[in-house]
Short mmCIF file of N, CA, C and O in Angstrom, two decimals:
data_model
loop_
_atom_site.label_atom_id
_atom_site.label_comp_id
_atom_site.label_asym_id
_atom_site.label_seq_id
_atom_site.Cartn_x
_atom_site.Cartn_y
_atom_site.Cartn_z
N UNK K 1 0.84 -1.18 0.00
CA UNK K 1 0.00 0.00 0.00
C UNK K 1 0.88 1.24 0.00
O UNK K 1 1.95 1.28 0.60
N UNK K 2 0.39 2.27 -0.65
CA UNK K 2 1.06 3.57 -0.68
C UNK K 2 0.01 4.64 -0.93
O UNK K 2 -1.10 4.34 -1.36
N UNK K 3 0.37 5.87 -0.66
CA UNK K 3 -0.52 7.00 -0.95
C UNK K 3 -0.20 7.53 -2.33
O UNK K 3 0.94 7.49 -2.77
N UNK K 4 -1.21 8.05 -3.05
CA UNK K 4 -0.95 8.61 -4.37
C UNK K 4 0.14 9.68 -4.36
O UNK K 4 0.95 9.75 -5.28
N UNK K 5 0.20 10.51 -3.31
CA UNK K 5 1.23 11.55 -3.24
C UNK K 5 2.63 10.93 -3.20
O UNK K 5 3.56 11.44 -3.83
N UNK K 6 2.77 9.83 -2.50
CA UNK K 6 4.07 9.14 -2.46
C UNK K 6 4.44 8.68 -3.86
O UNK K 6 5.57 8.86 -4.32
N UNK K 7 3.50 8.06 -4.56
CA UNK K 7 3.77 7.53 -5.90
C UNK K 7 4.06 8.66 -6.89
O UNK K 7 4.88 8.49 -7.79
N UNK K 8 3.38 9.81 -6.72
CA UNK K 8 3.66 10.95 -7.60
C UNK K 8 5.09 11.44 -7.40
O UNK K 8 5.76 11.81 -8.36
N UNK K 9 5.58 11.42 -6.17
CA UNK K 9 6.94 11.88 -5.89
C UNK K 9 8.00 10.87 -6.30
O UNK K 9 9.05 11.23 -6.80
N UNK K 10 7.73 9.58 -6.06
CA UNK K 10 8.77 8.56 -6.23
C UNK K 10 8.51 7.58 -7.38
O UNK K 10 9.40 6.80 -7.72
N UNK K 11 7.31 7.57 -7.93
CA UNK K 11 6.96 6.59 -8.95
C UNK K 11 6.70 5.23 -8.31
O UNK K 11 6.84 5.04 -7.11
N UNK K 12 6.30 4.28 -9.14
CA UNK K 12 6.06 2.93 -8.63
C UNK K 12 7.39 2.23 -8.42
O UNK K 12 8.28 2.35 -9.26
N UNK K 13 7.53 1.49 -7.34
CA UNK K 13 8.79 0.77 -7.11
C UNK K 13 8.97 -0.33 -8.15
O UNK K 13 8.02 -0.98 -8.56
N UNK K 14 10.21 -0.52 -8.56
CA UNK K 14 10.54 -1.54 -9.55
C UNK K 14 11.41 -2.59 -8.87
O UNK K 14 12.56 -2.31 -8.52
N UNK K 15 10.87 -3.80 -8.68
CA UNK K 15 11.68 -4.85 -8.06
C UNK K 15 12.98 -5.14 -8.83
O UNK K 15 13.97 -5.56 -8.24
N UNK K 16 13.01 -4.86 -10.15
CA UNK K 16 14.22 -5.10 -10.93
C UNK K 16 15.37 -4.20 -10.49
O UNK K 16 16.54 -4.58 -10.62
N UNK K 17 15.05 -3.03 -9.92
CA UNK K 17 16.10 -2.13 -9.42
C UNK K 17 16.25 -2.26 -7.91
O UNK K 17 16.99 -1.50 -7.30
N UNK K 18 15.53 -3.18 -7.30
CA UNK K 18 15.60 -3.38 -5.86
C UNK K 18 14.87 -2.33 -5.06
O UNK K 18 15.05 -2.24 -3.85
N UNK K 19 14.07 -1.50 -5.73
CA UNK K 19 13.33 -0.47 -5.02
C UNK K 19 14.17 0.73 -4.66
O UNK K 19 13.80 1.51 -3.77
N UNK K 20 15.28 0.93 -5.36
CA UNK K 20 16.15 2.06 -5.07
C UNK K 20 15.36 3.36 -5.16
O UNK K 20 14.56 3.56 -6.07
N UNK K 21 15.57 4.24 -4.17
CA UNK K 21 14.87 5.51 -4.12
C UNK K 21 13.53 5.45 -3.42
O UNK K 21 12.83 6.45 -3.34
N UNK K 22 13.18 4.29 -2.90
CA UNK K 22 11.90 4.13 -2.20
C UNK K 22 12.11 3.93 -0.71
O UNK K 22 13.21 3.62 -0.25
N UNK K 23 11.02 4.10 0.03
CA UNK K 23 11.06 3.98 1.49
C UNK K 23 10.06 2.91 1.93
O UNK K 23 8.98 2.79 1.35
N UNK K 24 10.43 2.17 2.96
CA UNK K 24 9.59 1.09 3.48
C UNK K 24 9.15 1.41 4.90
O UNK K 24 9.88 2.02 5.68
N UNK K 25 7.97 0.94 5.23
CA UNK K 25 7.43 1.01 6.59
C UNK K 25 7.16 -0.44 6.99
O UNK K 25 6.37 -1.12 6.34
N UNK K 26 7.81 -0.91 8.03
CA UNK K 26 7.69 -2.32 8.42
C UNK K 26 7.53 -2.45 9.93
O UNK K 26 7.50 -1.46 10.66
N UNK K 27 7.48 -3.70 10.35
CA UNK K 27 7.48 -4.01 11.78
C UNK K 27 8.86 -3.69 12.34
O UNK K 27 9.84 -3.62 11.59
N UNK K 28 8.96 -3.50 13.66
CA UNK K 28 10.28 -3.22 14.22
C UNK K 28 11.15 -4.49 14.17
O UNK K 28 10.68 -5.57 13.80
N UNK K 29 12.40 -4.34 14.52
CA UNK K 29 13.36 -5.43 14.34
C UNK K 29 13.03 -6.68 15.16
O UNK K 29 13.44 -7.76 14.80
N UNK K 30 12.26 -6.53 16.23
CA UNK K 30 11.86 -7.71 17.01
C UNK K 30 10.96 -8.63 16.20
O UNK K 30 10.87 -9.82 16.48
N UNK K 31 10.29 -8.09 15.19
CA UNK K 31 9.38 -8.87 14.34
C UNK K 31 9.85 -8.91 12.89
O UNK K 31 9.06 -9.14 11.98
N UNK K 32 11.13 -8.71 12.66
CA UNK K 32 11.65 -8.66 11.30
C UNK K 32 11.62 -10.00 10.59
O UNK K 32 11.79 -10.06 9.37
N UNK K 33 11.35 -11.07 11.31
CA UNK K 33 11.28 -12.40 10.70
C UNK K 33 9.88 -12.76 10.20
O UNK K 33 9.69 -13.82 9.63
N UNK K 34 8.91 -11.87 10.41
CA UNK K 34 7.57 -12.14 9.89
C UNK K 34 7.62 -12.25 8.38
O UNK K 34 8.40 -11.56 7.71
N UNK K 35 6.77 -13.09 7.83
CA UNK K 35 6.81 -13.38 6.39
C UNK K 35 6.64 -12.13 5.54
O UNK K 35 7.33 -11.97 4.52
N UNK K 36 5.76 -11.21 5.93
CA UNK K 36 5.54 -10.03 5.09
C UNK K 36 6.73 -9.08 5.12
O UNK K 36 7.05 -8.45 4.11
N UNK K 37 7.44 -8.99 6.25
CA UNK K 37 8.63 -8.13 6.34
C UNK K 37 9.73 -8.71 5.46
O UNK K 37 10.36 -8.00 4.67
N UNK K 38 9.96 -10.02 5.58
CA UNK K 38 10.99 -10.67 4.76
C UNK K 38 10.66 -10.55 3.28
O UNK K 38 11.55 -10.29 2.46
N UNK K 39 9.40 -10.71 2.92
CA UNK K 39 8.98 -10.60 1.52
C UNK K 39 9.25 -9.19 0.98
O UNK K 39 9.81 -9.03 -0.10
N UNK K 40 8.85 -8.17 1.73
CA UNK K 40 9.01 -6.79 1.28
C UNK K 40 10.48 -6.44 1.13
O UNK K 40 10.89 -5.85 0.12
N UNK K 41 11.30 -6.80 2.10
CA UNK K 41 12.72 -6.46 2.01
C UNK K 41 13.43 -7.31 0.96
O UNK K 41 14.43 -6.87 0.40
N UNK K 42 12.92 -8.49 0.67
CA UNK K 42 13.48 -9.31 -0.42
C UNK K 42 13.11 -8.72 -1.78
O UNK K 42 13.93 -8.69 -2.69
N UNK K 43 11.87 -8.24 -1.92
CA UNK K 43 11.44 -7.64 -3.18
C UNK K 43 12.11 -6.30 -3.44
O UNK K 43 12.36 -5.94 -4.58
N UNK K 44 12.37 -5.53 -2.37
CA UNK K 44 12.92 -4.18 -2.51
C UNK K 44 14.14 -4.00 -1.59
O UNK K 44 14.14 -3.17 -0.68
N UNK K 45 15.22 -4.75 -1.83
CA UNK K 45 16.37 -4.71 -0.91
C UNK K 45 17.13 -3.39 -0.90
O UNK K 45 17.87 -3.11 0.05
N UNK K 46 16.98 -2.56 -1.93
CA UNK K 46 17.69 -1.28 -1.99
C UNK K 46 16.89 -0.13 -1.38
O UNK K 46 17.41 0.99 -1.29
N UNK K 47 15.67 -0.39 -0.97
CA UNK K 47 14.85 0.67 -0.37
C UNK K 47 15.32 0.95 1.05
O UNK K 47 15.83 0.06 1.75
N UNK K 48 15.16 2.18 1.47
CA UNK K 48 15.54 2.56 2.84
C UNK K 48 14.33 2.37 3.76
O UNK K 48 13.19 2.29 3.31
N UNK K 49 14.58 2.30 5.06
CA UNK K 49 13.50 2.18 6.03
C UNK K 49 13.07 3.57 6.48
O UNK K 49 13.89 4.34 6.97
N UNK K 50 11.80 3.87 6.29
CA UNK K 50 11.25 5.18 6.69
C UNK K 50 10.67 5.13 8.09
O UNK K 50 10.55 6.15 8.75
N UNK K 51 10.27 3.95 8.53
CA UNK K 51 9.68 3.82 9.85
C UNK K 51 9.40 2.37 10.18
O UNK K 51 9.26 1.53 9.29
N UNK K 52 9.32 2.10 11.47
CA UNK K 52 9.02 0.76 11.94
C UNK K 52 8.02 0.87 13.09
O UNK K 52 8.21 1.69 13.98
N UNK K 53 7.00 0.07 13.02
CA UNK K 53 6.00 0.05 14.08
C UNK K 53 5.34 -1.32 14.11
O UNK K 53 5.12 -1.92 13.07
N UNK K 54 5.04 -1.79 15.30
CA UNK K 54 4.35 -3.07 15.43
C UNK K 54 2.84 -2.90 15.35
O UNK K 54 2.11 -3.86 15.48
N UNK K 55 2.39 -1.70 15.11
CA UNK K 55 0.96 -1.40 15.02
C UNK K 55 0.62 -1.16 13.55
O UNK K 55 1.09 -0.19 12.94
N UNK K 56 -0.22 -2.03 12.99
CA UNK K 56 -0.57 -1.91 11.56
C UNK K 56 -1.35 -0.63 11.27
O UNK K 56 -1.24 -0.07 10.18
N UNK K 57 -2.12 -0.13 12.23
CA UNK K 57 -2.83 1.13 12.03
C UNK K 57 -1.84 2.29 11.91
O UNK K 57 -2.02 3.19 11.08
N UNK K 58 -0.80 2.27 12.72
CA UNK K 58 0.24 3.30 12.64
C UNK K 58 0.95 3.20 11.29
O UNK K 58 1.19 4.22 10.63
N UNK K 59 1.25 1.98 10.85
CA UNK K 59 1.88 1.81 9.55
C UNK K 59 1.00 2.38 8.44
O UNK K 59 1.49 3.06 7.53
N UNK K 60 -0.30 2.10 8.52
CA UNK K 60 -1.23 2.59 7.50
C UNK K 60 -1.27 4.11 7.49
O UNK K 60 -1.29 4.73 6.43
N UNK K 61 -1.27 4.73 8.66
CA UNK K 61 -1.31 6.19 8.73
C UNK K 61 -0.02 6.79 8.18
O UNK K 61 -0.04 7.85 7.54
N UNK K 62 1.11 6.13 8.42
CA UNK K 62 2.38 6.59 7.85
C UNK K 62 2.33 6.51 6.32
O UNK K 62 2.80 7.43 5.63
N UNK K 63 1.75 5.42 5.80
CA UNK K 63 1.59 5.30 4.34
C UNK K 63 0.70 6.41 3.82
O UNK K 63 1.03 7.05 2.81
N UNK K 64 -0.41 6.65 4.49
CA UNK K 64 -1.36 7.67 4.05
C UNK K 64 -0.72 9.07 4.07
O UNK K 64 -1.08 9.93 3.27
N UNK K 65 0.25 9.26 4.96
CA UNK K 65 0.95 10.54 5.03
C UNK K 65 2.05 10.64 3.97
O UNK K 65 2.70 11.68 3.85
N UNK K 66 2.27 9.56 3.21
CA UNK K 66 3.26 9.58 2.14
C UNK K 66 4.66 9.21 2.55
O UNK K 66 5.62 9.46 1.82
N UNK K 67 4.81 8.58 3.73
CA UNK K 67 6.15 8.25 4.23
C UNK K 67 6.79 7.07 3.51
O UNK K 67 8.01 6.96 3.48
N UNK K 68 6.00 6.16 2.96
CA UNK K 68 6.59 5.01 2.29
C UNK K 68 5.57 3.94 1.97
O UNK K 68 4.36 4.18 2.00
N UNK K 69 6.09 2.75 1.68
CA UNK K 69 5.30 1.58 1.31
C UNK K 69 5.25 0.62 2.48
O UNK K 69 6.22 0.47 3.21
N UNK K 70 4.13 -0.08 2.63
CA UNK K 70 3.99 -1.07 3.70
C UNK K 70 3.14 -2.23 3.22
O UNK K 70 2.32 -2.08 2.32
N UNK K 71 3.33 -3.36 3.83
CA UNK K 71 2.45 -4.51 3.62
C UNK K 71 1.42 -4.45 4.74
O UNK K 71 1.79 -4.51 5.92
N UNK K 72 0.15 -4.31 4.36
CA UNK K 72 -0.92 -4.16 5.35
C UNK K 72 -1.99 -5.21 5.12
O UNK K 72 -2.24 -5.60 3.98
N UNK K 73 -2.66 -5.64 6.18
CA UNK K 73 -3.85 -6.48 5.98
C UNK K 73 -4.87 -5.69 5.16
O UNK K 73 -5.00 -4.47 5.32
N UNK K 74 -5.59 -6.37 4.30
CA UNK K 74 -6.58 -5.68 3.47
C UNK K 74 -7.61 -4.94 4.30
O UNK K 74 -8.07 -3.87 3.93
N UNK K 75 -8.00 -5.51 5.44
CA UNK K 75 -9.01 -4.86 6.28
C UNK K 75 -8.50 -3.51 6.77
O UNK K 75 -9.28 -2.61 7.01
N UNK K 76 -7.20 -3.36 6.91
CA UNK K 76 -6.62 -2.08 7.35
C UNK K 76 -6.40 -1.17 6.14
O UNK K 76 -6.87 -0.04 6.10
N UNK K 77 -5.68 -1.65 5.15
CA UNK K 77 -5.33 -0.83 4.00
C UNK K 77 -6.52 -0.37 3.18
O UNK K 77 -6.56 0.78 2.72
N UNK K 78 -7.50 -1.25 3.00
CA UNK K 78 -8.67 -0.88 2.20
C UNK K 78 -9.61 0.08 2.93
O UNK K 78 -10.43 0.74 2.30
N UNK K 79 -9.51 0.14 4.25
CA UNK K 79 -10.44 0.98 5.00
C UNK K 79 -9.93 2.41 5.19
O UNK K 79 -10.69 3.28 5.60
N UNK K 80 -8.67 2.65 4.88
CA UNK K 80 -8.12 3.99 5.08
C UNK K 80 -8.11 4.74 3.74
O UNK K 80 -7.42 4.34 2.80
N UNK K 81 -8.88 5.82 3.64
CA UNK K 81 -8.92 6.58 2.38
C UNK K 81 -7.52 7.08 2.01
O UNK K 81 -6.73 7.45 2.87
N UNK K 82 -7.25 7.07 0.73
CA UNK K 82 -5.97 7.59 0.25
C UNK K 82 -4.89 6.56 0.07
O UNK K 82 -3.81 6.89 -0.40
N UNK K 83 -5.14 5.32 0.42
CA UNK K 83 -4.15 4.27 0.20
C UNK K 83 -4.55 3.45 -1.01
O UNK K 83 -5.73 3.20 -1.24
N UNK K 84 -3.56 3.05 -1.78
CA UNK K 84 -3.80 2.17 -2.91
C UNK K 84 -2.80 1.02 -2.87
O UNK K 84 -1.72 1.14 -2.32
N UNK K 85 -3.21 -0.10 -3.44
CA UNK K 85 -2.33 -1.27 -3.52
C UNK K 85 -1.30 -1.07 -4.62
O UNK K 85 -1.63 -0.58 -5.69
N UNK K 86 -0.08 -1.45 -4.34
CA UNK K 86 1.01 -1.33 -5.30
C UNK K 86 1.53 -2.73 -5.58
O UNK K 86 2.10 -3.37 -4.70
N UNK K 87 1.34 -3.25 -6.80
CA UNK K 87 1.83 -4.59 -7.12
C UNK K 87 3.36 -4.61 -7.21
O UNK K 87 3.96 -3.69 -7.74
N UNK K 88 3.95 -5.68 -6.67
CA UNK K 88 5.41 -5.82 -6.71
C UNK K 88 5.84 -7.08 -7.45
O UNK K 88 6.90 -7.63 -7.18
N UNK K 89 5.01 -7.54 -8.37
CA UNK K 89 5.41 -8.66 -9.20
C UNK K 89 5.05 -10.03 -8.68
O UNK K 89 5.08 -11.00 -9.42
N UNK K 90 4.75 -10.14 -7.42
CA UNK K 90 4.28 -11.40 -6.83
C UNK K 90 3.45 -11.06 -5.61
O UNK K 90 3.69 -10.04 -4.97
N UNK K 91 2.45 -11.88 -5.30
CA UNK K 91 1.59 -11.55 -4.16
C UNK K 91 2.34 -11.64 -2.83
O UNK K 91 3.25 -12.46 -2.68
N UNK K 92 1.95 -10.77 -1.92
CA UNK K 92 2.51 -10.82 -0.57
C UNK K 92 2.07 -12.11 0.11
O UNK K 92 1.01 -12.66 -0.22
N UNK K 93 2.85 -12.61 1.03
CA UNK K 93 2.47 -13.85 1.71
C UNK K 93 1.22 -13.66 2.57
O UNK K 93 0.98 -12.57 3.09
N UNK K 94 0.43 -14.72 2.69
CA UNK K 94 -0.75 -14.70 3.55
C UNK K 94 -0.38 -14.98 4.99
O UNK K 94 0.77 -15.26 5.32
N UNK K 95 -1.37 -14.92 5.84
CA UNK K 95 -1.18 -15.22 7.26
C UNK K 95 -2.26 -16.19 7.69
O UNK K 95 -3.40 -16.11 7.23
N UNK K 96 -1.91 -17.10 8.56
CA UNK K 96 -2.90 -17.99 9.17
C UNK K 96 -3.51 -17.30 10.37
O UNK K 96 -2.82 -16.60 11.12
N UNK K 97 -4.80 -17.47 10.53
CA UNK K 97 -5.51 -16.93 11.69
C UNK K 97 -6.12 -18.12 12.43
O UNK K 97 -6.83 -18.93 11.83
N UNK K 98 -5.82 -18.23 13.70
CA UNK K 98 -6.31 -19.35 14.51
C UNK K 98 -7.33 -18.83 15.51
O UNK K 98 -7.23 -17.71 16.01
N UNK K 99 -8.31 -19.66 15.78
CA UNK K 99 -9.25 -19.38 16.86
C UNK K 99 -9.26 -20.57 17.79
O UNK K 99 -9.12 -21.71 17.36
N UNK K 100 -9.38 -20.29 19.03
CA UNK K 100 -9.44 -21.36 20.01
C UNK K 100 -10.71 -21.26 20.84
O UNK K 100 -11.17 -20.16 21.14
N UNK K 101 -11.26 -22.39 21.14
CA UNK K 101 -12.46 -22.43 21.98
C UNK K 101 -12.54 -23.82 22.61
O UNK K 101 -11.95 -24.78 22.11
N UNK K 102 -13.24 -23.90 23.71
CA UNK K 102 -13.38 -25.17 24.41
C UNK K 102 -14.21 -26.14 23.57
O UNK K 102 -15.19 -25.76 22.93
N UNK K 103 -13.83 -27.39 23.56
CA UNK K 103 -14.52 -28.38 22.72
C UNK K 103 -16.00 -28.53 23.06
O UNK K 103 -16.79 -28.93 22.22
N UNK K 104 -16.38 -28.21 24.30
CA UNK K 104 -17.80 -28.27 24.66
C UNK K 104 -18.63 -27.25 23.88
O UNK K 104 -19.85 -27.39 23.78
N UNK K 105 -18.00 -26.22 23.34
CA UNK K 105 -18.71 -25.18 22.61
C UNK K 105 -18.77 -25.46 21.10
O UNK K 105 -19.38 -24.70 20.36
N UNK K 106 -18.18 -26.54 20.68
CA UNK K 106 -18.03 -26.87 19.27
C UNK K 106 -19.34 -26.82 18.48
O UNK K 106 -19.38 -26.34 17.36
N UNK K 107 -20.42 -27.29 19.04
CA UNK K 107 -21.69 -27.34 18.31
C UNK K 107 -22.63 -26.18 18.66
O UNK K 107 -23.78 -26.18 18.25
N UNK K 108 -22.14 -25.21 19.37
CA UNK K 108 -22.94 -24.04 19.74
C UNK K 108 -23.22 -23.20 18.49
O UNK K 108 -22.29 -22.72 17.84
N UNK K 109 -24.48 -23.03 18.10
CA UNK K 109 -24.81 -22.29 16.87
C UNK K 109 -24.26 -20.86 16.84
O UNK K 109 -23.82 -20.39 15.80
N UNK K 110 -24.27 -20.19 17.98
CA UNK K 110 -23.77 -18.81 18.01
C UNK K 110 -22.27 -18.77 17.70
O UNK K 110 -21.80 -17.93 16.94
N UNK K 111 -21.50 -19.70 18.26
CA UNK K 111 -20.07 -19.77 17.97
C UNK K 111 -19.85 -20.06 16.49
O UNK K 111 -19.02 -19.43 15.83
N UNK K 112 -20.60 -21.01 15.94
CA UNK K 112 -20.47 -21.35 14.51
C UNK K 112 -20.76 -20.12 13.65
O UNK K 112 -20.06 -19.85 12.67
N UNK K 113 -21.79 -19.34 14.01
CA UNK K 113 -22.14 -18.14 13.26
C UNK K 113 -21.01 -17.10 13.32
O UNK K 113 -20.68 -16.48 12.30
N UNK K 114 -20.42 -16.93 14.48
CA UNK K 114 -19.31 -15.98 14.63
C UNK K 114 -18.11 -16.44 13.80
O UNK K 114 -17.51 -15.65 13.07
N UNK K 115 -17.77 -17.72 13.87
CA UNK K 115 -16.64 -18.24 13.10
C UNK K 115 -16.89 -18.11 11.60
O UNK K 115 -15.98 -17.74 10.84
N UNK K 116 -18.10 -18.38 11.15
CA UNK K 116 -18.43 -18.25 9.74
C UNK K 116 -18.33 -16.79 9.29
O UNK K 116 -17.82 -16.49 8.20
N UNK K 117 -18.78 -15.85 10.12
CA UNK K 117 -18.72 -14.43 9.79
C UNK K 117 -17.26 -13.95 9.71
O UNK K 117 -16.89 -13.21 8.79
N UNK K 118 -16.44 -14.39 10.65
CA UNK K 118 -15.02 -14.02 10.63
C UNK K 118 -14.34 -14.58 9.40
O UNK K 118 -13.60 -13.89 8.71
N UNK K 119 -14.62 -15.84 9.10
CA UNK K 119 -14.02 -16.48 7.93
C UNK K 119 -14.42 -15.76 6.66
O UNK K 119 -13.59 -15.50 5.79
N UNK K 120 -15.68 -15.39 6.54
CA UNK K 120 -16.15 -14.67 5.36
C UNK K 120 -15.49 -13.29 5.26
O UNK K 120 -15.06 -12.87 4.19
N UNK K 121 -15.38 -12.60 6.40
CA UNK K 121 -14.77 -11.28 6.40
C UNK K 121 -13.30 -11.32 6.00
O UNK K 121 -12.80 -10.40 5.36
N UNK K 122 -12.63 -12.38 6.36
CA UNK K 122 -11.21 -12.51 6.02
C UNK K 122 -11.00 -13.04 4.61
O UNK K 122 -9.88 -13.10 4.12
N UNK K 123 -12.08 -13.48 3.95
CA UNK K 123 -11.99 -13.88 2.56
C UNK K 123 -11.39 -15.25 2.32
O UNK K 123 -10.84 -15.52 1.28
N UNK K 124 -11.49 -16.13 3.28
CA UNK K 124 -10.93 -17.48 3.14
C UNK K 124 -12.06 -18.50 3.05
O UNK K 124 -13.17 -18.24 3.50
N UNK K 125 -11.77 -19.66 2.50
CA UNK K 125 -12.80 -20.72 2.46
C UNK K 125 -13.26 -21.07 3.88
O UNK K 125 -12.48 -20.99 4.82
N UNK K 126 -14.51 -21.44 3.99
CA UNK K 126 -15.06 -21.80 5.28
C UNK K 126 -14.37 -23.05 5.81
O UNK K 126 -14.12 -23.99 5.08
N UNK K 127 -14.02 -23.06 7.12
CA UNK K 127 -13.36 -24.24 7.68
C UNK K 127 -14.31 -25.42 7.72
O UNK K 127 -15.53 -25.27 7.70
N UNK K 128 -13.73 -26.60 7.76
CA UNK K 128 -14.54 -27.83 7.84
C UNK K 128 -15.33 -27.83 9.15
O UNK K 128 -14.82 -27.46 10.19
N UNK K 129 -16.54 -28.21 9.05
CA UNK K 129 -17.37 -28.36 10.25
C UNK K 129 -17.17 -29.75 10.79
O UNK K 129 -17.18 -30.72 10.03
N UNK K 130 -16.97 -29.86 12.09
CA UNK K 130 -16.72 -31.17 12.67
C UNK K 130 -17.85 -31.70 13.47
O UNK K 130 -18.84 -31.16 13.70
#
């Protein structure tokens, strides 16, 4: 994701040049091993770091202010006006989302409805019903 003003100033990043002249917004170094951070720095190894935050909302606001590019969950990036998706030649890695609940609640209709709604909102196939 990036803001149009950022792209007007810097153009679209080119993975063939390693993203030279571009700025990245990522998680801080404690979380630098996350798949999306590794993917972004692998795609754009020549880009400089403009900011690091473990808060995706802060990252999104930095992008919206034109500070750089970030990998954001769609629910965050798509909800903030002024951000657009920037393709980098291959899709960013996905993330697994786990839910835990006591097995006695497994057949509770309300729980099933909540899990189905979350699954639909995240855009993934519905989990197997057991």
